[in-house]
XYZ file of C-alpha atoms in Angstrom:
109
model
C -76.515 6.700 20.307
C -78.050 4.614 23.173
C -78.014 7.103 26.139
C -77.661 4.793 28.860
C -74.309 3.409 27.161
C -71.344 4.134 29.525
C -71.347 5.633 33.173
C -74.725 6.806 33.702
C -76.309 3.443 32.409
C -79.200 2.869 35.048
C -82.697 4.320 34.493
C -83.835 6.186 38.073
C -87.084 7.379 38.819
C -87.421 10.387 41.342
C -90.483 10.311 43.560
C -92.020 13.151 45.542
C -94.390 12.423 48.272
C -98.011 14.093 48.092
C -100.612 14.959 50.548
C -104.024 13.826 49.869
C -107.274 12.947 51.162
C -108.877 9.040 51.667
C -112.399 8.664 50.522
C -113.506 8.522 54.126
C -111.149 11.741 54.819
C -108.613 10.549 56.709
C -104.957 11.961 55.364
C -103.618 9.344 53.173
C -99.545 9.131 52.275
C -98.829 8.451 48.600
C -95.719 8.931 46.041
C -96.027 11.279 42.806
C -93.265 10.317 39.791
C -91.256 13.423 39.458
C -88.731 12.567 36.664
C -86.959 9.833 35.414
C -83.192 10.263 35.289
C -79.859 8.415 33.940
C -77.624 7.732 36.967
C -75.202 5.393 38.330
C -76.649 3.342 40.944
C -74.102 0.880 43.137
C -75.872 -1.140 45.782
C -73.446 -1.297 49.143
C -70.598 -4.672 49.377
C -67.648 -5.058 50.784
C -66.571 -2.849 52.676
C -68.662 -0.422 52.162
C -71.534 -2.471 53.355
C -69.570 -2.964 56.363
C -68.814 0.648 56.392
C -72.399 1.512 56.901
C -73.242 -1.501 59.281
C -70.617 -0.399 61.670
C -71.771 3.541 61.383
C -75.141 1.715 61.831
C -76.406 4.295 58.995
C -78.623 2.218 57.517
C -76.997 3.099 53.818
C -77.493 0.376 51.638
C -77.026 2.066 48.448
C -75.932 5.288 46.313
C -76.160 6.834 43.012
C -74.445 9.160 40.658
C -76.298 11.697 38.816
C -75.528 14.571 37.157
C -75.928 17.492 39.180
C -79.576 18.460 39.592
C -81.514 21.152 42.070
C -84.648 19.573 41.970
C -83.289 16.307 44.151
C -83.961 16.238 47.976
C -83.581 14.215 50.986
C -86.933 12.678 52.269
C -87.396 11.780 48.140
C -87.749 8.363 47.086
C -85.429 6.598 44.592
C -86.666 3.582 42.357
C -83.579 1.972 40.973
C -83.718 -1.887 39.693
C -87.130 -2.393 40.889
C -87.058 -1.737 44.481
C -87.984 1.205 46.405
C -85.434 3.308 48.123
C -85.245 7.080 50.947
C -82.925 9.410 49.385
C -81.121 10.070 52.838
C -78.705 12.841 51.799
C -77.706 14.639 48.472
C -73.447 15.660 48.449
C -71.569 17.199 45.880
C -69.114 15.343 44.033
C -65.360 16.920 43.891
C -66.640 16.943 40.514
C -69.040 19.942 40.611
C -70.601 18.121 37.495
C -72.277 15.268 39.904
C -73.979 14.528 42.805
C -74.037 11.224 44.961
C -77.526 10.314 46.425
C -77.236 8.447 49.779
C -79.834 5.779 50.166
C -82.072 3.297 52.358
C -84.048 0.703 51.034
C -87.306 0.543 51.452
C -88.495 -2.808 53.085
C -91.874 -3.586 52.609
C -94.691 -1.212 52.717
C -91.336 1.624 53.207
């Protein structure tokens, strides 16, 4: 059985951010993997690209994943090669899932 066969067919990697020190000291910014996950991602078209323009949300994308506690806002999301903020976490009406709400990440992010 190929597990990324049917709905959840995307492979998503969760990132955390970390703390840590530079060489010289200074506080330095970087990303830890957390877990990679099967999911559903959809980047925004249509009208739900326009959706999000005119609420000037910054959305570009979302995924559906099974339900998790471990997921966050502020996380990062790595879906198809690019880089994307996990802006908000909601329920499905299905209390099996959960939508992530994302940003891509332009550049350095």
């Amino acid at each position: 059985m190929n597990p990324g066969a049917g709905p959840l067919r995307d492979r998503l990697l969760i990132l955390r951010q970390v703390d840590r020190a530079h060489p010289s000291g200074a506080p330095c910014d970087s990303w830890q993997p957390v877990r990679r996950i099967w999911g559903a991602f959809e980047g925004f078209t249509g009208r739900l690209y326009l959706a999000a323009l005119a609420e000037q949300s910054g959305l570009s994308a979302r995924a559906r994943i099974r339900r998790r506690t471990d997921i966050l806002p502020g996380m990062r999301l790595q879906a198809r090669g690019d880089l994307y903020h996990i802006q908000a976490v909601q329920p499905d009406p299905d209390p099996a899932w959960l939508w992530l709400l994302l940003e891509r990440i332009d550049g350095n992010g």
